Amino acid sequence: MLAPRRTLLLPGLLITALELGAALLLIPVFQPTEEQKQLLLRAALPILAGAWILWLAAMGAWLLPVWRALRDRRRGLPATEDAYRALGAVPLRSFFLRTGLWIVVAAVLGVLLARYSDWNDARIVALVSLTGLHAALVNVLRAAWYARIGAALRAPMFPAVQPLRQLKDRWFRRTLLISFLVQAGAAGALTAFIFFLLPIKREEYLAIQTYLPPLLAVTTLGWYLYARRARRVLDGYLDWQLAGGAVASMQDPRALDAYRSAQTFPYRLAGAKVFAWVISAGVVALIARRVHGVETDNAVLMLGAALVISVGAALYEAIWLRDTMRPLLVHVTVRHRVPVREVRTTLSLRVKLLVSFGGLVLFACGLSLAWGFIQYKTLATSYLSRQAQVRLEWVASEVAARASQSRRAPGDVVREVLTGAGDAAADGAVYYFIPDDDRPAGFGGATLGAPALPWYAVLRMRGAARGQIEINAIKLAGNYQHVNGLGTIAVLYPGYRGRGPGIERPLLELGVFFLVLVGMCAGIVIFTVSDFTAPIRKLEQRADEMARGELARSVTSGGEGDEVGRLTYALEEMRRALRDKIRSTEEVNLDLEREVKRRTADLETKNRELADALEKLTLAQSQLLHAEKMASIGQLVAGIAHEINNPVNAIANTVGPLRDALADGGTRDEIEHMIRVIQSGARRTKDIVQALHNYSRADDERVVEFDLNRGLDDSLELLRHHLKGAIAVERRYADVGRIKAHAGQLNQVFMNLLTNAAQALAGREGARIDVSTRRRGEEIVIQVADNGPGIPDEIVPRIFDPFFTTKEVGQGSGLGLSIAHGIVERHGGKIAVDTEIGVGTTFTVTLPTEPPL
């Protein structure tokens, strides 16, 4: 298990410290007053304490099943399903909860500052937005840390969970976490670029950060909905596999769709992320330019930086997500036969390399362009500031010198110096004199002249002794200085965007350089990728041909000794070995064909011999069955002869007296009595003969309408001599109707079962045979039960084997039950035995009403 202090405590403290540090970084951005700092200090502690309590309560509720599972594991009990689900859901839940709590804390603090200070709604929104951004940047690391802990706990806690289910439960959560990590890094990089490198004012930075995080959150939500829709194919495949789909067709279309989707999924999400970022940055840049007056080049720089950073982040995300998809791709290729020609996608190796290298080139060149422009802007601004300061110092010294030598008013001297300086300035410098009690005056500006100063610029220059100023309204920037007793003197130059044509050429040169650099890099990338993928494509085509059996043409490449060249040589060696093997195999096949022909002729001879033997065996089987039936009839002859002898003797003994009575004129009662004796004997003889005829008739080859109850009565009639006396017979017939069957064969089954029952009951006190019939759906059930000694358990499995008998030699052949078993099965039925020692035996025959074809 995990070491709690090293794995849980220390990283948690480090991330919490980083979280507090990110929150403290916001204080200098908003520049609060001492009063506001005191208010924040007093209000932040209880608010943070409340948020911390909520955090602990929520995490405790979420992790409670996990703690219980750990306790149960120490007791040797299995972990619960709730613990398994909680362990997977905690990382993302913690991210959203912690970020949301920081947003709530920032909102409450902002409302307090607005209530008890001079904060406005715009500052509250900016504070909430920046706090949410900083909290998200840090807490995504916390979520990744929790996910790592969960992965370490999952294997020992849930060893019974199959890997495929773990893959199904984890892959999308891991995708979201990876995306959030990469997006957090990209957002941090863009924020650092705007704050440290983009030459904008603090108010403009706050305005941008007011809109950027919420827009990123909204577009991320759209990206998430797109990702959920894109995951349906993969989730459907995994659900199918978990439901037992692995035994389905090896070339199931669901497997092919999942394989294709898993290949393109990382790139689709990365592309959607770039689109979301460009939309967010574009909207923010437009708002910053139109609403907050951010300079156009700064807005364009921010948009370009967002594009470049998003491309770089997308490359990282795609590579990371490909690693997430790899287990699923391996599973599909192992479980299914994926057709090579059908798995080709538009994301070929060439496209992947072009996207990766092209994105890298765009990322590098874009950063170079942005950095070059920022450096140019910084250098130009610094140069103009230094130039303005030098001119300002010269004007101040010249005014002081002329004022000491002239008796004119100091203001007139200042105007004279500035007029001369303005007329002599060839670099577009503009001079302003702002008296303390008069309107400003402008000098110079070459052919364009000196534009009028905006009122806010005048107020700013009158309110400070010296400083730098940039006036976007008139596109001038420079330095100003207050001269005691006279007013303020300002020296301004056209900025790097300029009032003249000086900036267009450098910008054009920078743009041309960027295009040339991108073009050269793109050309190198295209040729390199083509040089790398062309041999691989040829090898793929040649391998496909070899798979189809085309081994005559050699496998060739550029002849180089790199990995691709060595792979080519290996394929060529394989082609030659396969060709030699196939040739030897063809020779072996020819020998095999000759041997097969010889063996086929021998087999035909053997088949003819087997056919003759089978015909003889079938004839012998038929004769054996007939002999068994005749043997059964033979066993009945003695009893039947005795049964027939009694009524025949009665008739013979009655005919003489009847003749004498008729001749002597006997009484009517005597004559009728003797006639009834003769009729009874004749009827009894007729019944025995009819039963014997029904049993022995040769209709085995015909299916007829057969009355089961009548067949049982005929069999009992033939066995009457064996059953009368000590054996009681109970008939329980249901109205089962007639079935289609071989009547003679079923009569033989009944005779064998009744004979076995009678023999088992020989000499037993209270002997009884129960014969019953009943209908069960489309089947008829016949049972023959006796209360005999039963059959031993070790003999029961063998009673239906041919020639198996427990009778003495000469009393049975062992074919009775075997023949009965075969007859019942040929009729599509079943025969079963239920026996108990000392209780009796029951044979159950189940027959369908319609025999099988």
Short mmCIF file of N, CA and C in Angstrom, two decimals, residues 60-209:
data_model
loop_
_atom_site.label_atom_id
_atom_site.label_comp_id
_atom_site.label_asym_id
_atom_site.label_seq_id
_atom_site.Cartn_x
_atom_site.Cartn_y
_atom_site.Cartn_z
N GLY A 60 -14.75 14.09 2.47
CA GLY A 60 -15.01 12.98 3.38
C GLY A 60 -16.18 12.11 2.93
N ALA A 61 -17.25 12.77 2.43
CA ALA A 61 -18.40 12.00 1.95
C ALA A 61 -18.04 11.19 0.71
N TRP A 62 -17.23 11.78 -0.19
CA TRP A 62 -16.86 11.06 -1.41
C TRP A 62 -15.89 9.91 -1.12
N LEU A 63 -15.00 10.12 -0.16
CA LEU A 63 -13.97 9.11 0.11
C LEU A 63 -14.39 8.10 1.17
N LEU A 64 -15.58 8.27 1.77
CA LEU A 64 -16.02 7.35 2.81
C LEU A 64 -16.07 5.90 2.31
N PRO A 65 -16.62 5.60 1.11
CA PRO A 65 -16.58 4.21 0.65
C PRO A 65 -15.16 3.67 0.49
N VAL A 66 -14.22 4.54 0.12
CA VAL A 66 -12.83 4.09 -0.05
C VAL A 66 -12.23 3.74 1.32
N TRP A 67 -12.46 4.60 2.33
CA TRP A 67 -11.94 4.28 3.66
C TRP A 67 -12.55 2.97 4.17
N ARG A 68 -13.84 2.78 3.93
CA ARG A 68 -14.48 1.53 4.37
C ARG A 68 -13.87 0.33 3.64
N ALA A 69 -13.59 0.51 2.34
CA ALA A 69 -12.99 -0.59 1.58
C ALA A 69 -11.59 -0.92 2.11
N LEU A 70 -10.82 0.11 2.47
CA LEU A 70 -9.49 -0.14 3.04
C LEU A 70 -9.59 -0.88 4.37
N ARG A 71 -10.57 -0.49 5.18
CA ARG A 71 -10.78 -1.19 6.46
C ARG A 71 -11.20 -2.64 6.23
N ASP A 72 -12.11 -2.85 5.26
CA ASP A 72 -12.55 -4.22 4.97
C ASP A 72 -11.41 -5.06 4.41
N ARG A 73 -10.54 -4.42 3.65
CA ARG A 73 -9.42 -5.17 3.08
C ARG A 73 -8.49 -5.67 4.17
N ARG A 74 -8.27 -4.85 5.20
CA ARG A 74 -7.44 -5.30 6.32
C ARG A 74 -8.09 -6.47 7.06
N ARG A 75 -9.42 -6.55 6.97
CA ARG A 75 -10.12 -7.67 7.60
C ARG A 75 -10.26 -8.87 6.68
N GLY A 76 -9.76 -8.74 5.45
CA GLY A 76 -9.86 -9.84 4.50
C GLY A 76 -11.13 -9.87 3.71
N LEU A 77 -11.92 -8.77 3.75
CA LEU A 77 -13.19 -8.72 3.01
C LEU A 77 -12.98 -8.05 1.67
N PRO A 78 -13.76 -8.40 0.64
CA PRO A 78 -13.61 -7.76 -0.67
C PRO A 78 -14.14 -6.33 -0.65
N ALA A 79 -13.56 -5.49 -1.53
CA ALA A 79 -14.00 -4.10 -1.65
C ALA A 79 -15.34 -4.03 -2.36
N THR A 80 -16.10 -2.97 -2.07
CA THR A 80 -17.44 -2.81 -2.62
C THR A 80 -17.40 -2.07 -3.96
N GLU A 81 -18.52 -2.15 -4.68
CA GLU A 81 -18.65 -1.45 -5.95
C GLU A 81 -18.67 0.06 -5.74
N ASP A 82 -19.25 0.53 -4.63
CA ASP A 82 -19.27 1.97 -4.34
C ASP A 82 -17.86 2.52 -4.19
N ALA A 83 -16.99 1.77 -3.55
CA ALA A 83 -15.60 2.21 -3.40
C ALA A 83 -14.89 2.28 -4.74
N TYR A 84 -15.18 1.33 -5.62
CA TYR A 84 -14.56 1.34 -6.94
C TYR A 84 -14.98 2.58 -7.73
N ARG A 85 -16.28 2.89 -7.70
CA ARG A 85 -16.75 4.06 -8.43
C ARG A 85 -16.23 5.35 -7.81
N ALA A 86 -16.20 5.43 -6.47
CA ALA A 86 -15.73 6.65 -5.81
C ALA A 86 -14.27 6.91 -6.11
N LEU A 87 -13.47 5.86 -6.14
CA LEU A 87 -12.04 6.04 -6.39
C LEU A 87 -11.79 6.61 -7.79
N GLY A 88 -12.62 6.28 -8.75
CA GLY A 88 -12.44 6.82 -10.08
C GLY A 88 -13.01 8.22 -10.26
N ALA A 89 -14.03 8.59 -9.46
CA ALA A 89 -14.68 9.88 -9.65
C ALA A 89 -14.06 11.00 -8.84
N VAL A 90 -13.26 10.70 -7.81
CA VAL A 90 -12.75 11.73 -6.91
C VAL A 90 -11.87 12.77 -7.61
N PRO A 91 -10.93 12.40 -8.52
CA PRO A 91 -10.05 13.43 -9.09
C PRO A 91 -10.79 14.58 -9.76
N LEU A 92 -11.70 14.29 -10.67
CA LEU A 92 -12.40 15.36 -11.37
C LEU A 92 -13.37 16.09 -10.44
N ARG A 93 -13.99 15.36 -9.52
CA ARG A 93 -14.86 16.03 -8.56
C ARG A 93 -14.08 17.03 -7.72
N SER A 94 -12.90 16.64 -7.28
CA SER A 94 -12.09 17.55 -6.47
C SER A 94 -11.69 18.79 -7.26
N PHE A 95 -11.40 18.61 -8.54
CA PHE A 95 -11.02 19.75 -9.37
C PHE A 95 -12.15 20.77 -9.47
N PHE A 96 -13.34 20.30 -9.79
CA PHE A 96 -14.46 21.22 -9.94
C PHE A 96 -14.88 21.83 -8.59
N LEU A 97 -14.86 21.02 -7.53
CA LEU A 97 -15.26 21.54 -6.23
C LEU A 97 -14.27 22.60 -5.75
N ARG A 98 -12.99 22.31 -5.82
CA ARG A 98 -11.99 23.24 -5.29
C ARG A 98 -11.99 24.54 -6.10
N THR A 99 -12.06 24.43 -7.41
CA THR A 99 -12.12 25.64 -8.24
C THR A 99 -13.39 26.43 -7.95
N GLY A 100 -14.51 25.74 -7.81
CA GLY A 100 -15.76 26.45 -7.50
C GLY A 100 -15.73 27.15 -6.16
N LEU A 101 -15.10 26.52 -5.15
CA LEU A 101 -14.99 27.17 -3.85
C LEU A 101 -14.15 28.44 -3.92
N TRP A 102 -13.06 28.41 -4.68
CA TRP A 102 -12.24 29.62 -4.83
C TRP A 102 -13.01 30.71 -5.55
N ILE A 103 -13.83 30.36 -6.51
CA ILE A 103 -14.63 31.36 -7.21
C ILE A 103 -15.64 31.98 -6.25
N VAL A 104 -16.26 31.15 -5.41
CA VAL A 104 -17.21 31.68 -4.42
C VAL A 104 -16.50 32.61 -3.44
N VAL A 105 -15.30 32.20 -2.98
CA VAL A 105 -14.54 33.04 -2.05
C VAL A 105 -14.22 34.39 -2.70
N ALA A 106 -13.78 34.37 -3.97
CA ALA A 106 -13.46 35.62 -4.66
C ALA A 106 -14.71 36.48 -4.83
N ALA A 107 -15.84 35.86 -5.14
CA ALA A 107 -17.07 36.64 -5.31
C ALA A 107 -17.48 37.31 -3.99
N VAL A 108 -17.38 36.58 -2.89
CA VAL A 108 -17.76 37.17 -1.59
C VAL A 108 -16.82 38.31 -1.22
N LEU A 109 -15.51 38.11 -1.44
CA LEU A 109 -14.56 39.18 -1.14
C LEU A 109 -14.80 40.40 -2.03
N GLY A 110 -15.11 40.16 -3.29
CA GLY A 110 -15.39 41.28 -4.19
C GLY A 110 -16.62 42.06 -3.76
N VAL A 111 -17.66 41.35 -3.32
CA VAL A 111 -18.86 42.04 -2.85
C VAL A 111 -18.56 42.85 -1.60
N LEU A 112 -17.74 42.30 -0.70
CA LEU A 112 -17.37 43.05 0.51
C LEU A 112 -16.57 44.30 0.16
N LEU A 113 -15.63 44.18 -0.80
CA LEU A 113 -14.85 45.35 -1.21
C LEU A 113 -15.74 46.39 -1.87
N ALA A 114 -16.74 45.95 -2.61
CA ALA A 114 -17.66 46.91 -3.21
C ALA A 114 -18.57 47.55 -2.17
N ARG A 115 -18.86 46.78 -1.11
CA ARG A 115 -19.77 47.32 -0.07
C ARG A 115 -19.06 48.31 0.84
N TYR A 116 -17.81 48.01 1.18
CA TYR A 116 -17.11 48.85 2.15
C TYR A 116 -15.94 49.62 1.54
N SER A 117 -15.83 49.61 0.21
CA SER A 117 -14.74 50.34 -0.45
C SER A 117 -15.28 50.90 -1.76
N ASP A 118 -14.36 51.30 -2.64
CA ASP A 118 -14.78 51.94 -3.89
C ASP A 118 -14.70 51.00 -5.09
N TRP A 119 -14.76 49.70 -4.86
CA TRP A 119 -14.71 48.75 -5.97
C TRP A 119 -16.03 48.79 -6.74
N ASN A 120 -15.91 48.57 -8.07
CA ASN A 120 -17.10 48.52 -8.92
C ASN A 120 -17.35 47.09 -9.39
N ASP A 121 -18.42 46.94 -10.15
CA ASP A 121 -18.79 45.60 -10.62
C ASP A 121 -17.74 45.01 -11.54
N ALA A 122 -17.11 45.86 -12.37
CA ALA A 122 -16.10 45.36 -13.30
C ALA A 122 -14.93 44.72 -12.56
N ARG A 123 -14.51 45.35 -11.46
CA ARG A 123 -13.41 44.79 -10.69
C ARG A 123 -13.81 43.48 -10.00
N ILE A 124 -15.06 43.41 -9.55
CA ILE A 124 -15.53 42.15 -8.93
C ILE A 124 -15.45 41.02 -9.94
N VAL A 125 -15.96 41.28 -11.16
CA VAL A 125 -15.94 40.24 -12.21
C VAL A 125 -14.51 39.86 -12.55
N ALA A 126 -13.62 40.86 -12.65
CA ALA A 126 -12.22 40.57 -12.95
C ALA A 126 -11.59 39.72 -11.85
N LEU A 127 -11.89 40.04 -10.58
CA LEU A 127 -11.34 39.26 -9.46
C LEU A 127 -11.84 37.82 -9.51
N VAL A 128 -13.13 37.64 -9.74
CA VAL A 128 -13.69 36.29 -9.81
C VAL A 128 -13.07 35.52 -10.98
N SER A 129 -12.93 36.16 -12.12
CA SER A 129 -12.40 35.49 -13.31
C SER A 129 -10.95 35.08 -13.10
N LEU A 130 -10.12 36.02 -12.62
CA LEU A 130 -8.71 35.70 -12.40
C LEU A 130 -8.53 34.66 -11.30
N THR A 131 -9.32 34.75 -10.24
CA THR A 131 -9.22 33.75 -9.18
C THR A 131 -9.59 32.36 -9.69
N GLY A 132 -10.66 32.28 -10.47
CA GLY A 132 -11.04 30.99 -11.04
C GLY A 132 -9.96 30.43 -11.95
N LEU A 133 -9.31 31.31 -12.74
CA LEU A 133 -8.24 30.86 -13.62
C LEU A 133 -7.07 30.32 -12.82
N HIS A 134 -6.61 31.08 -11.83
CA HIS A 134 -5.49 30.63 -11.02
C HIS A 134 -5.82 29.36 -10.26
N ALA A 135 -7.03 29.27 -9.71
CA ALA A 135 -7.43 28.07 -8.99
C ALA A 135 -7.48 26.84 -9.90
N ALA A 136 -7.98 27.04 -11.11
CA ALA A 136 -8.04 25.91 -12.05
C ALA A 136 -6.64 25.45 -12.43
N LEU A 137 -5.70 26.40 -12.63
CA LEU A 137 -4.34 26.03 -13.00
C LEU A 137 -3.69 25.17 -11.93
N VAL A 138 -3.94 25.47 -10.66
CA VAL A 138 -3.31 24.71 -9.58
C VAL A 138 -4.06 23.42 -9.29
N ASN A 139 -5.38 23.47 -9.27
CA ASN A 139 -6.15 22.30 -8.84
C ASN A 139 -6.22 21.22 -9.89
N VAL A 140 -5.89 21.52 -11.11
CA VAL A 140 -5.78 20.44 -12.07
C VAL A 140 -4.58 19.55 -11.73
N LEU A 141 -3.54 20.16 -11.12
CA LEU A 141 -2.43 19.35 -10.61
C LEU A 141 -2.89 18.48 -9.44
N ARG A 142 -3.74 19.04 -8.58
CA ARG A 142 -4.29 18.24 -7.48
C ARG A 142 -5.09 17.06 -8.01
N ALA A 143 -5.89 17.30 -9.04
CA ALA A 143 -6.67 16.21 -9.63
C ALA A 143 -5.76 15.13 -10.21
N ALA A 144 -4.68 15.54 -10.88
CA ALA A 144 -3.73 14.57 -11.43
C ALA A 144 -3.07 13.77 -10.30
N TRP A 145 -2.78 14.44 -9.20
CA TRP A 145 -2.19 13.74 -8.05
C TRP A 145 -3.18 12.73 -7.47
N TYR A 146 -4.44 13.12 -7.32
CA TYR A 146 -5.45 12.18 -6.84
C TYR A 146 -5.61 11.00 -7.80
N ALA A 147 -5.57 11.28 -9.09
CA ALA A 147 -5.69 10.18 -10.07
C ALA A 147 -4.52 9.21 -9.95
N ARG A 148 -3.34 9.72 -9.68
CA ARG A 148 -2.18 8.85 -9.51
C ARG A 148 -2.33 7.97 -8.27
N ILE A 149 -2.82 8.57 -7.18
CA ILE A 149 -3.06 7.79 -5.97
C ILE A 149 -4.13 6.71 -6.23
N GLY A 150 -5.20 7.09 -6.94
CA GLY A 150 -6.24 6.12 -7.25
C GLY A 150 -5.73 4.96 -8.09
N ALA A 151 -4.84 5.25 -9.05
CA ALA A 151 -4.28 4.18 -9.87
C ALA A 151 -3.42 3.23 -9.03
N ALA A 152 -2.71 3.78 -8.04
CA ALA A 152 -1.90 2.93 -7.17
C ALA A 152 -2.75 2.08 -6.25
N LEU A 153 -3.91 2.58 -5.83
CA LEU A 153 -4.80 1.83 -4.93
C LEU A 153 -5.67 0.82 -5.66
N ARG A 154 -5.94 1.07 -6.93
CA ARG A 154 -6.94 0.28 -7.64
C ARG A 154 -6.51 -1.18 -7.77
N ALA A 155 -5.25 -1.43 -8.10
CA ALA A 155 -4.81 -2.81 -8.32
C ALA A 155 -4.91 -3.66 -7.06
N PRO A 156 -4.37 -3.23 -5.88
CA PRO A 156 -4.49 -4.09 -4.70
C PRO A 156 -5.89 -4.16 -4.11
N MET A 157 -6.70 -3.09 -4.30
CA MET A 157 -8.03 -3.08 -3.71
C MET A 157 -9.06 -3.83 -4.54
N PHE A 158 -8.90 -3.83 -5.86
CA PHE A 158 -9.90 -4.44 -6.74
C PHE A 158 -9.23 -5.41 -7.70
N PRO A 159 -8.60 -6.46 -7.19
CA PRO A 159 -7.92 -7.40 -8.11
C PRO A 159 -8.88 -8.20 -8.97
N ALA A 160 -10.16 -8.30 -8.54
CA ALA A 160 -11.11 -9.12 -9.28
C ALA A 160 -11.74 -8.39 -10.47
N VAL A 161 -11.57 -7.07 -10.55
CA VAL A 161 -12.17 -6.32 -11.65
C VAL A 161 -11.36 -6.59 -12.92
N GLN A 162 -12.02 -7.04 -13.94
CA GLN A 162 -11.31 -7.40 -15.16
C GLN A 162 -10.72 -6.16 -15.84
N PRO A 163 -9.57 -6.31 -16.50
CA PRO A 163 -8.90 -5.15 -17.11
C PRO A 163 -9.75 -4.42 -18.14
N LEU A 164 -10.60 -5.16 -18.86
CA LEU A 164 -11.42 -4.49 -19.87
C LEU A 164 -12.41 -3.54 -19.22
N ARG A 165 -12.97 -3.90 -18.08
CA ARG A 165 -13.88 -2.99 -17.40
C ARG A 165 -13.13 -1.78 -16.84
N GLN A 166 -11.92 -2.01 -16.32
CA GLN A 166 -11.12 -0.88 -15.85
C GLN A 166 -10.82 0.08 -17.00
N LEU A 167 -10.51 -0.47 -18.18
CA LEU A 167 -10.28 0.39 -19.33
C LEU A 167 -11.53 1.18 -19.68
N LYS A 168 -12.69 0.52 -19.64
CA LYS A 168 -13.94 1.19 -19.97
C LYS A 168 -14.27 2.30 -18.99
N ASP A 169 -13.97 2.06 -17.70
CA ASP A 169 -14.31 3.04 -16.67
C ASP A 169 -13.32 4.19 -16.62
N ARG A 170 -12.08 4.00 -17.07
CA ARG A 170 -11.03 4.99 -16.84
C ARG A 170 -10.68 5.83 -18.05
N TRP A 171 -10.90 5.31 -19.26
CA TRP A 171 -10.25 5.95 -20.40
C TRP A 171 -10.80 7.36 -20.64
N PHE A 172 -12.12 7.58 -20.49
CA PHE A 172 -12.65 8.92 -20.77
C PHE A 172 -12.30 9.89 -19.64
N ARG A 173 -12.31 9.41 -18.40
CA ARG A 173 -11.88 10.28 -17.31
C ARG A 173 -10.43 10.68 -17.48
N ARG A 174 -9.61 9.75 -17.89
CA ARG A 174 -8.19 10.08 -18.13
C ARG A 174 -8.07 11.05 -19.30
N THR A 175 -8.91 10.89 -20.31
CA THR A 175 -8.89 11.83 -21.43
C THR A 175 -9.22 13.24 -20.96
N LEU A 176 -10.27 13.38 -20.13
CA LEU A 176 -10.64 14.69 -19.61
C LEU A 176 -9.53 15.29 -18.76
N LEU A 177 -8.92 14.47 -17.92
CA LEU A 177 -7.85 14.98 -17.05
C LEU A 177 -6.65 15.43 -17.87
N ILE A 178 -6.29 14.66 -18.88
CA ILE A 178 -5.18 15.06 -19.75
C ILE A 178 -5.51 16.37 -20.46
N SER A 179 -6.72 16.47 -20.97
CA SER A 179 -7.11 17.70 -21.67
C SER A 179 -7.09 18.90 -20.73
N PHE A 180 -7.58 18.71 -19.51
CA PHE A 180 -7.57 19.82 -18.55
C PHE A 180 -6.14 20.21 -18.17
N LEU A 181 -5.26 19.22 -18.03
CA LEU A 181 -3.86 19.52 -17.72
C LEU A 181 -3.21 20.34 -18.83
N VAL A 182 -3.41 19.88 -20.06
CA VAL A 182 -2.80 20.59 -21.19
C VAL A 182 -3.41 21.97 -21.33
N GLN A 183 -4.74 22.08 -21.17
CA GLN A 183 -5.38 23.38 -21.28
C GLN A 183 -4.94 24.31 -20.16
N ALA A 184 -4.72 23.78 -18.97
CA ALA A 184 -4.23 24.62 -17.88
C ALA A 184 -2.85 25.15 -18.20
N GLY A 185 -1.99 24.30 -18.73
CA GLY A 185 -0.66 24.77 -19.12
C GLY A 185 -0.73 25.83 -20.20
N ALA A 186 -1.61 25.61 -21.19
CA ALA A 186 -1.75 26.59 -22.27
C ALA A 186 -2.32 27.90 -21.74
N ALA A 187 -3.32 27.82 -20.86
CA ALA A 187 -3.90 29.05 -20.30
C ALA A 187 -2.87 29.80 -19.46
N GLY A 188 -2.07 29.05 -18.69
CA GLY A 188 -1.02 29.71 -17.92
C GLY A 188 0.01 30.38 -18.82
N ALA A 189 0.37 29.70 -19.91
CA ALA A 189 1.34 30.29 -20.84
C ALA A 189 0.78 31.55 -21.50
N LEU A 190 -0.50 31.50 -21.91
CA LEU A 190 -1.10 32.68 -22.54
C LEU A 190 -1.21 33.84 -21.54
N THR A 191 -1.60 33.51 -20.30
CA THR A 191 -1.70 34.57 -19.27
C THR A 191 -0.33 35.19 -19.00
N ALA A 192 0.71 34.36 -18.90
CA ALA A 192 2.06 34.89 -18.68
C ALA A 192 2.52 35.73 -19.86
N PHE A 193 2.17 35.32 -21.08
CA PHE A 193 2.54 36.09 -22.26
C PHE A 193 1.87 37.46 -22.23
N ILE A 194 0.58 37.48 -21.91
CA ILE A 194 -0.13 38.76 -21.87
C ILE A 194 0.41 39.66 -20.77
N PHE A 195 0.72 39.06 -19.60
CA PHE A 195 1.12 39.88 -18.45
C PHE A 195 2.57 40.37 -18.57
N PHE A 196 3.48 39.49 -19.00
CA PHE A 196 4.89 39.83 -18.97
C PHE A 196 5.42 40.36 -20.30
N LEU A 197 4.88 39.91 -21.41
CA LEU A 197 5.46 40.25 -22.71
C LEU A 197 4.64 41.22 -23.52
N LEU A 198 3.32 41.22 -23.34
CA LEU A 198 2.48 42.11 -24.13
C LEU A 198 2.51 43.51 -23.51
N PRO A 199 2.92 44.52 -24.25
CA PRO A 199 3.02 45.88 -23.68
C PRO A 199 1.65 46.55 -23.56
N ILE A 200 0.92 46.17 -22.52
CA ILE A 200 -0.39 46.75 -22.28
C ILE A 200 -0.44 47.28 -20.86
N LYS A 201 -1.43 48.08 -20.58
CA LYS A 201 -1.60 48.65 -19.25
C LYS A 201 -2.30 47.66 -18.34
N ARG A 202 -2.19 47.92 -17.03
CA ARG A 202 -2.79 47.04 -16.05
C ARG A 202 -4.30 46.96 -16.23
N GLU A 203 -4.95 48.11 -16.53
CA GLU A 203 -6.39 48.10 -16.73
C GLU A 203 -6.77 47.24 -17.94
N GLU A 204 -5.95 47.31 -18.99
CA GLU A 204 -6.23 46.49 -20.18
C GLU A 204 -6.03 45.01 -19.86
N TYR A 205 -5.01 44.69 -19.06
CA TYR A 205 -4.81 43.29 -18.67
C TYR A 205 -6.02 42.76 -17.88
N LEU A 206 -6.52 43.56 -16.94
CA LEU A 206 -7.68 43.14 -16.17
C LEU A 206 -8.91 42.98 -17.06
N ALA A 207 -9.04 43.86 -18.05
CA ALA A 207 -10.19 43.74 -18.97
C ALA A 207 -10.11 42.45 -19.77
N ILE A 208 -8.89 42.12 -20.24
CA ILE A 208 -8.74 40.88 -21.01
C ILE A 208 -9.03 39.66 -20.12
N GLN A 209 -8.48 39.68 -18.91
CA GLN A 209 -8.67 38.53 -18.02
C GLN A 209 -10.10 38.45 -17.49
#
